[in-house]
Short mmCIF file of C-alpha atoms in Angstrom, two decimals:
data_model
loop_
_atom_site.label_atom_id
_atom_site.label_comp_id
_atom_site.label_asym_id
_atom_site.label_seq_id
_atom_site.Cartn_x
_atom_site.Cartn_y
_atom_site.Cartn_z
CA MET F 286 -112.09 181.93 -161.69
CA LEU F 287 -110.27 179.09 -159.91
CA TRP F 288 -108.96 179.55 -156.39
CA ILE F 289 -106.38 177.08 -155.07
CA VAL F 290 -105.04 176.79 -151.54
CA ILE F 291 -101.73 174.95 -151.12
CA TYR F 292 -100.62 173.70 -147.71
CA GLU F 293 -96.95 173.33 -146.86
CA THR F 294 -96.67 170.87 -143.97
CA SER F 295 -93.79 170.17 -141.62
CA GLU F 296 -92.10 166.79 -141.54
CA ILE F 297 -93.14 166.13 -137.94
CA SER F 298 -96.72 167.26 -138.07
CA ASN F 299 -99.75 166.69 -140.21
CA LEU F 300 -101.04 170.17 -139.42
CA PRO F 301 -100.60 172.97 -141.96
CA ARG F 302 -97.53 175.07 -141.27
CA GLU F 303 -98.15 177.71 -143.91
CA VAL F 304 -101.00 178.49 -146.24
CA ILE F 305 -100.22 179.94 -149.65
CA PHE F 306 -103.18 181.56 -151.36
CA MET F 307 -103.24 181.45 -155.16
CA MET F 308 -105.58 182.89 -157.74
CA ILE F 309 -105.53 181.54 -161.29
CA ARG F 310 -107.22 182.83 -164.42
CA SER F 311 -107.08 180.74 -167.63
CA PHE F 312 -108.56 181.69 -171.00
CA PRO F 313 -107.90 181.16 -174.72
CA ALA F 314 -106.38 183.96 -176.82
CA LEU F 315 -103.57 184.54 -179.30
CA GLY F 316 -103.93 180.98 -180.56
CA THR F 317 -103.14 179.36 -177.22
CA MET F 318 -104.30 178.86 -173.65
CA ASN F 319 -103.18 181.60 -171.29
CA THR F 320 -102.80 181.08 -167.56
CA ILE F 321 -102.09 183.85 -165.05
CA THR F 322 -101.24 182.81 -161.48
CA ILE F 323 -100.79 185.22 -158.58
CA ARG F 324 -100.00 184.47 -154.94
CA GLU F 325 -102.52 186.88 -153.43
CA ARG F 326 -106.16 187.89 -153.54
CA ASN F 327 -106.45 190.42 -156.36
CA PRO F 328 -109.24 189.46 -158.78
CA GLU F 329 -109.32 192.89 -160.40
CA ALA F 330 -105.68 192.54 -161.50
CA LEU F 331 -106.45 189.22 -163.17
CA GLU F 332 -109.54 190.63 -164.84
CA GLN F 333 -107.59 193.57 -166.28
CA VAL F 334 -104.88 191.25 -167.63
CA LYS F 335 -107.48 189.09 -169.35
CA LYS F 336 -109.22 192.15 -170.79
CA ARG F 337 -105.94 193.48 -172.18
CA ILE F 338 -104.84 190.20 -173.78
CA LEU F 339 -108.23 189.68 -175.40
CA GLU F 340 -108.03 193.23 -176.75
CA LEU F 341 -104.68 192.43 -178.39
CA HIS F 342 -106.09 189.18 -179.76
CA ASP F 343 -109.02 190.98 -181.36
CA ARG F 344 -106.70 193.51 -183.00
CA TRP F 345 -104.05 191.10 -184.25
CA SER F 346 -105.65 187.76 -185.12
CA VAL F 347 -105.08 186.84 -188.78
CA PHE F 348 -108.07 184.51 -188.51
CA ARG F 349 -110.50 187.34 -187.78
CA PRO F 350 -111.45 189.16 -191.01
CA ASP F 351 -112.28 192.32 -189.04
CA SER F 352 -109.02 192.51 -187.07
CA GLU F 353 -106.64 195.38 -187.75
CA ILE F 354 -104.01 192.98 -189.06
CA SER F 355 -106.50 191.38 -191.45
CA ARG F 356 -107.59 194.79 -192.71
CA ILE F 357 -103.96 195.74 -193.36
CA ASN F 358 -103.42 192.52 -195.31
CA GLN F 359 -106.66 192.89 -197.27
CA ALA F 360 -105.61 196.40 -198.33
CA ALA F 361 -102.10 195.37 -199.46
CA GLY F 362 -101.19 197.24 -202.61
CA GLY F 363 -103.89 199.82 -201.92
CA LYS F 364 -104.55 202.63 -199.46
CA PRO F 365 -103.19 203.04 -195.91
CA VAL F 366 -105.28 201.57 -193.10
CA ALA F 367 -106.05 203.40 -189.85
CA VAL F 368 -105.01 201.28 -186.87
CA SER F 369 -104.54 201.49 -183.12
CA ARG F 370 -101.36 202.49 -181.34
CA ASP F 371 -100.95 198.84 -180.29
CA THR F 372 -100.74 197.68 -183.89
CA ILE F 373 -98.23 200.37 -184.80
CA ARG F 374 -96.15 199.36 -181.78
CA ILE F 375 -96.11 195.65 -182.63
CA LEU F 376 -95.17 196.33 -186.26
CA ARG F 377 -92.38 198.68 -185.18
CA GLU F 378 -91.13 196.00 -182.80
CA GLY F 379 -91.28 193.49 -185.63
CA GLN F 380 -89.15 195.75 -187.83
CA LYS F 381 -86.71 196.32 -184.98
CA TYR F 382 -86.12 192.63 -184.34
CA GLY F 383 -86.14 191.85 -188.03
CA ALA F 384 -83.15 194.15 -188.34
CA LEU F 385 -81.42 192.79 -185.22
CA SER F 386 -81.81 189.20 -186.44
CA GLY F 387 -80.60 189.96 -189.94
CA GLY F 388 -84.05 189.14 -191.27
CA THR F 389 -84.20 185.63 -189.83
CA TYR F 390 -87.26 186.85 -187.96
CA ASP F 391 -89.59 188.62 -190.40
CA ILE F 392 -93.05 189.82 -189.40
CA THR F 393 -94.07 189.85 -193.10
CA ALA F 394 -93.46 186.12 -193.66
CA GLN F 395 -97.19 185.38 -193.90
CA PRO F 396 -97.18 184.71 -197.69
CA LEU F 397 -94.65 181.91 -197.16
CA THR F 398 -96.41 180.69 -194.02
CA ASP F 399 -99.67 180.35 -195.97
CA LEU F 400 -97.88 178.46 -198.74
CA TRP F 401 -96.40 175.87 -196.38
CA ARG F 402 -99.64 175.62 -194.39
CA GLN F 403 -101.34 174.60 -197.63
CA ALA F 404 -98.62 172.00 -198.17
CA ALA F 405 -99.22 170.61 -194.68
CA ASP F 406 -102.92 170.28 -195.45
CA GLY F 407 -102.41 168.75 -198.92
CA ASN F 408 -100.22 166.14 -200.58
CA ASN F 409 -97.71 168.20 -202.60
CA LEU F 410 -94.78 170.36 -201.59
CA PRO F 411 -94.57 173.90 -203.00
CA GLY F 412 -92.78 174.30 -206.31
CA LYS F 413 -89.60 176.35 -206.67
CA ALA F 414 -91.28 179.01 -208.81
CA GLU F 415 -94.05 179.59 -206.30
CA ILE F 416 -91.56 179.75 -203.43
CA ARG F 417 -89.55 182.39 -205.32
CA ARG F 418 -92.71 184.39 -206.00
CA ARG F 419 -93.75 184.34 -202.35
CA ARG F 420 -90.24 185.19 -201.17
CA ARG F 421 -90.34 188.43 -203.13
CA LEU F 422 -93.34 189.50 -201.06
CA VAL F 423 -91.49 189.11 -197.75
CA ASP F 424 -89.55 192.12 -196.43
CA TYR F 425 -90.24 193.73 -193.05
CA ARG F 426 -88.56 196.93 -194.27
CA GLN F 427 -91.39 197.54 -196.75
CA ILE F 428 -94.06 198.09 -194.11
CA MET F 429 -95.05 201.76 -194.38
CA ILE F 430 -95.98 203.20 -190.98
CA ASP F 431 -97.22 206.75 -190.50
CA GLU F 432 -97.32 207.31 -186.76
CA THR F 433 -98.62 210.86 -187.12
CA ARG F 434 -101.70 209.74 -189.06
CA GLY F 435 -101.92 206.37 -187.30
CA THR F 436 -101.87 204.34 -190.51
CA VAL F 437 -100.12 201.28 -191.93
CA GLN F 438 -99.71 200.35 -195.57
CA LEU F 439 -98.29 197.35 -197.43
CA PRO F 440 -97.15 198.60 -200.84
CA ARG F 441 -97.58 195.39 -202.87
CA THR F 442 -100.58 193.17 -203.49
CA GLY F 443 -100.13 189.81 -201.81
CA GLN F 444 -97.98 191.09 -198.96
CA ALA F 445 -99.16 190.30 -195.44
CA VAL F 446 -98.07 190.75 -191.86
CA ASP F 447 -98.55 188.32 -189.00
CA PRO F 448 -97.47 189.30 -185.47
CA GLY F 449 -98.00 185.73 -184.25
CA GLY F 450 -94.26 185.24 -183.73
CA ILE F 451 -94.03 188.20 -181.37
CA ALA F 452 -97.55 188.74 -180.00
CA LYS F 453 -97.33 186.41 -176.99
CA GLY F 454 -94.12 188.05 -175.83
CA PHE F 455 -95.67 191.50 -176.16
CA ALA F 456 -98.77 190.32 -174.30
CA ALA F 457 -96.65 188.82 -171.51
CA ASP F 458 -94.91 192.17 -171.05
CA GLU F 459 -98.29 193.89 -170.90
CA ALA F 460 -99.58 191.34 -168.39
CA LYS F 461 -96.59 191.88 -166.13
CA ARG F 462 -96.98 195.66 -166.36
CA ILE F 463 -100.65 195.49 -165.38
CA LEU F 464 -100.10 193.08 -162.50
CA MET F 465 -97.37 195.27 -161.04
CA GLU F 466 -99.53 198.39 -161.45
CA TYR F 467 -102.21 196.63 -159.39
CA GLY F 468 -99.70 195.83 -156.66
CA VAL F 469 -99.12 192.16 -157.41
CA THR F 470 -95.68 191.10 -156.17
CA ASN F 471 -95.53 187.39 -156.96
CA ALA F 472 -96.84 185.90 -160.21
CA VAL F 473 -96.38 183.50 -163.11
CA ILE F 474 -97.64 184.46 -166.56
CA ASN F 475 -97.83 181.51 -168.95
CA LEU F 476 -99.02 182.34 -172.45
CA GLY F 477 -98.76 179.02 -174.22
CA GLY F 478 -95.16 178.42 -173.19
CA THR F 479 -94.08 182.05 -173.15
CA VAL F 480 -93.46 182.31 -169.42
CA SER F 481 -92.80 185.44 -167.37
CA ALA F 482 -92.31 185.16 -163.61
CA PHE F 483 -91.56 187.66 -160.88
CA GLY F 484 -91.47 187.67 -157.11
CA LYS F 485 -90.13 184.55 -155.41
CA THR F 486 -87.78 182.22 -157.30
CA LYS F 487 -89.67 179.90 -159.65
CA LYS F 488 -88.75 176.58 -161.23
CA ILE F 489 -89.52 176.58 -164.96
CA GLY F 490 -89.34 173.36 -166.95
CA ILE F 491 -87.80 173.37 -170.44
CA GLN F 492 -89.44 170.81 -172.69
CA LYS F 493 -87.46 168.03 -174.30
CA PRO F 494 -87.82 168.22 -178.10
CA TYR F 495 -90.08 165.46 -179.43
CA GLY F 496 -90.41 164.13 -175.90
CA GLY F 497 -94.11 164.85 -175.71
CA ARG F 498 -96.01 167.31 -173.56
CA GLY F 499 -94.76 167.22 -169.99
CA SER F 500 -91.37 165.78 -170.94
CA VAL F 501 -88.76 168.03 -169.29
CA ALA F 502 -85.11 168.16 -170.34
CA ALA F 503 -83.96 170.80 -167.86
CA ILE F 504 -85.25 172.99 -165.04
CA LEU F 505 -84.45 176.67 -164.80
CA GLN F 506 -84.58 178.45 -161.45
CA GLY F 507 -85.34 182.08 -162.12
CA THR F 508 -86.41 185.26 -160.39
CA ASP F 509 -87.93 188.13 -162.37
CA CYS F 510 -87.28 186.53 -165.74
CA THR F 511 -89.02 185.64 -168.97
CA VAL F 512 -88.49 182.37 -170.84
CA VAL F 513 -89.48 181.74 -174.46
CA THR F 514 -89.00 178.57 -176.50
CA SER F 515 -89.04 178.04 -180.25
CA GLY F 516 -88.77 174.56 -181.66
CA ALA F 517 -89.15 172.34 -184.69
CA TYR F 518 -91.13 169.90 -182.57
CA GLU F 519 -93.97 172.32 -181.86
CA LYS F 520 -95.64 172.22 -185.29
CA TYR F 521 -94.50 170.20 -188.28
CA PHE F 522 -95.66 167.84 -191.00
CA THR F 523 -94.01 164.84 -192.62
CA ARG F 524 -93.70 163.86 -196.28
CA ARG F 525 -91.92 160.68 -197.39
CA GLY F 526 -90.13 160.42 -194.07
CA VAL F 527 -88.91 164.04 -194.08
CA ARG F 528 -90.05 166.34 -191.27
CA TYR F 529 -90.88 169.94 -192.23
CA PRO F 530 -91.09 172.33 -189.24
CA HIS F 531 -93.35 175.38 -189.22
CA ILE F 532 -90.39 177.73 -188.64
CA LEU F 533 -89.34 179.11 -192.00
CA ASN F 534 -86.07 180.45 -193.34
CA VAL F 535 -87.31 183.39 -195.40
CA THR F 536 -84.03 183.52 -197.31
CA THR F 537 -84.65 180.09 -198.85
CA GLY F 538 -88.43 180.23 -198.54
CA ARG F 539 -88.36 176.76 -197.00
CA PRO F 540 -88.63 175.30 -193.50
CA ALA F 541 -85.52 176.05 -191.46
CA GLU F 542 -82.64 173.56 -191.60
CA SER F 543 -80.34 174.94 -188.91
CA GLY F 544 -79.28 171.77 -187.10
CA LEU F 545 -81.42 172.72 -184.09
CA THR F 546 -84.57 171.11 -182.77
CA GLY F 547 -85.25 173.77 -180.17
CA VAL F 548 -83.96 176.94 -178.54
CA THR F 549 -85.00 178.53 -175.26
CA LEU F 550 -84.13 182.16 -174.58
CA VAL F 551 -83.99 183.72 -171.11
CA GLY F 552 -84.13 187.45 -170.45
CA SER F 553 -86.47 190.14 -169.25
CA LEU F 554 -88.51 191.39 -172.23
CA GLY F 555 -90.98 188.93 -173.72
CA THR F 556 -91.30 190.91 -176.95
CA GLU F 557 -87.58 190.64 -177.60
CA LEU F 558 -87.34 186.98 -176.63
CA ASP F 559 -90.37 185.91 -178.66
CA ALA F 560 -89.09 187.48 -181.87
CA LEU F 561 -85.45 186.51 -181.44
CA ALA F 562 -86.23 182.90 -180.49
CA THR F 563 -87.39 182.42 -184.07
CA GLY F 564 -84.38 184.24 -185.48
CA VAL F 565 -81.91 182.32 -183.32
CA PHE F 566 -83.48 179.00 -184.30
CA VAL F 567 -83.08 179.83 -188.00
CA LEU F 568 -79.48 181.00 -187.51
CA GLY F 569 -78.38 177.78 -185.83
CA LEU F 570 -76.07 177.10 -182.91
CA GLU F 571 -73.00 179.23 -183.62
CA ALA F 572 -74.58 182.26 -185.28
CA GLY F 573 -77.52 182.05 -182.89
CA ALA F 574 -75.22 182.03 -179.87
CA ASP F 575 -73.45 185.11 -181.25
CA LEU F 576 -76.77 186.97 -181.48
CA VAL F 577 -77.71 185.86 -177.96
CA ARG F 578 -74.42 187.22 -176.56
CA LYS F 579 -74.79 190.45 -178.51
CA GLN F 580 -78.22 191.05 -176.98
CA GLY F 581 -77.12 190.14 -173.45
CA LEU F 582 -79.47 187.17 -173.24
CA GLU F 583 -79.07 183.58 -172.07
CA ALA F 584 -80.04 180.49 -174.04
CA VAL F 585 -80.42 176.72 -174.10
CA PHE F 586 -79.90 175.02 -177.48
CA PHE F 587 -81.03 171.53 -178.49
CA THR F 588 -79.34 170.05 -181.56
CA GLU F 589 -80.59 167.42 -184.00
CA ASN F 590 -78.05 164.92 -182.68
CA GLY F 591 -79.52 165.16 -179.19
CA GLU F 592 -76.97 167.47 -177.61
CA LEU F 593 -77.83 170.31 -175.22
CA TYR F 594 -75.81 173.53 -174.97
CA ALA F 595 -76.40 176.36 -172.52
CA THR F 596 -74.80 179.78 -172.23
CA ALA F 597 -72.43 180.38 -169.32
CA GLY F 598 -74.79 182.73 -167.50
CA LEU F 599 -77.17 179.84 -166.78
CA LYS F 600 -74.54 177.71 -165.03
CA ASP F 601 -75.96 178.16 -161.54
CA GLN F 602 -79.61 178.35 -162.59
CA LEU F 603 -80.03 175.33 -164.87
CA THR F 604 -80.43 171.71 -163.82
CA ILE F 605 -80.18 169.23 -166.70
CA LEU F 606 -82.25 166.09 -166.14
#
């Protein structure tokens, strides 16, 4: 636990004018570093948030062979697997936003993700035949969920789910819920760039694509909002001068080529924003903006030619640097 005291001093005196007490808890989970900051003394709230996020990590990590997600994937083509309510919820959310995005976000894209991860680690790009074979395994609509029995089944061998593209948003929503239940009124939840803030107005930096960590292209002033970014600059590999981002277009089975380098969504629900950030990135500027408007969200788009576009609702909240 790290406690930080910040002093705000007046211009005419060196004496502290106001003391702001902060408590911060940082810990790794969900493939990233998570930092929860509250402006009050409430260690139990922070402890409960950490406990909850680690619980979700243990259930959903594709890198843990004993996680519920791994057990579902291992049983693909076989019998249903008994899972927790959390796992049923995240898969239902994945299906929901798969449908809303027209399939540009697909929680069953793991077979393709594995294929391109192998390409990043090796020297050769995937062949067309193998891409076609993996594409046929990807379809969020084929997840068989029995809520009465509490089971999940993938009908075909080789199919796999990965909630990684939605898990941080879900966890941010859970963190906010817990903090508010414990009476916290002013907080910032930062789960590896998925940021949820409530209480006093916060300034949230939006990273400049390929500008390096800490390079800020714009600053958003928000109150009670969640901000999620998806970008080609986050993870990628290069072959013969061509950059291949980790975000995949499941229709082609290849890394997305949408004309965007990054998209930041602003709204209230982290689960929605996390999933749709991927979908909007794959759709590109025009179709992505249509989806954003349809869902009542706000967005900042970065294009490959270096242009920045923001939706009208951010006019008075966004400062472009």
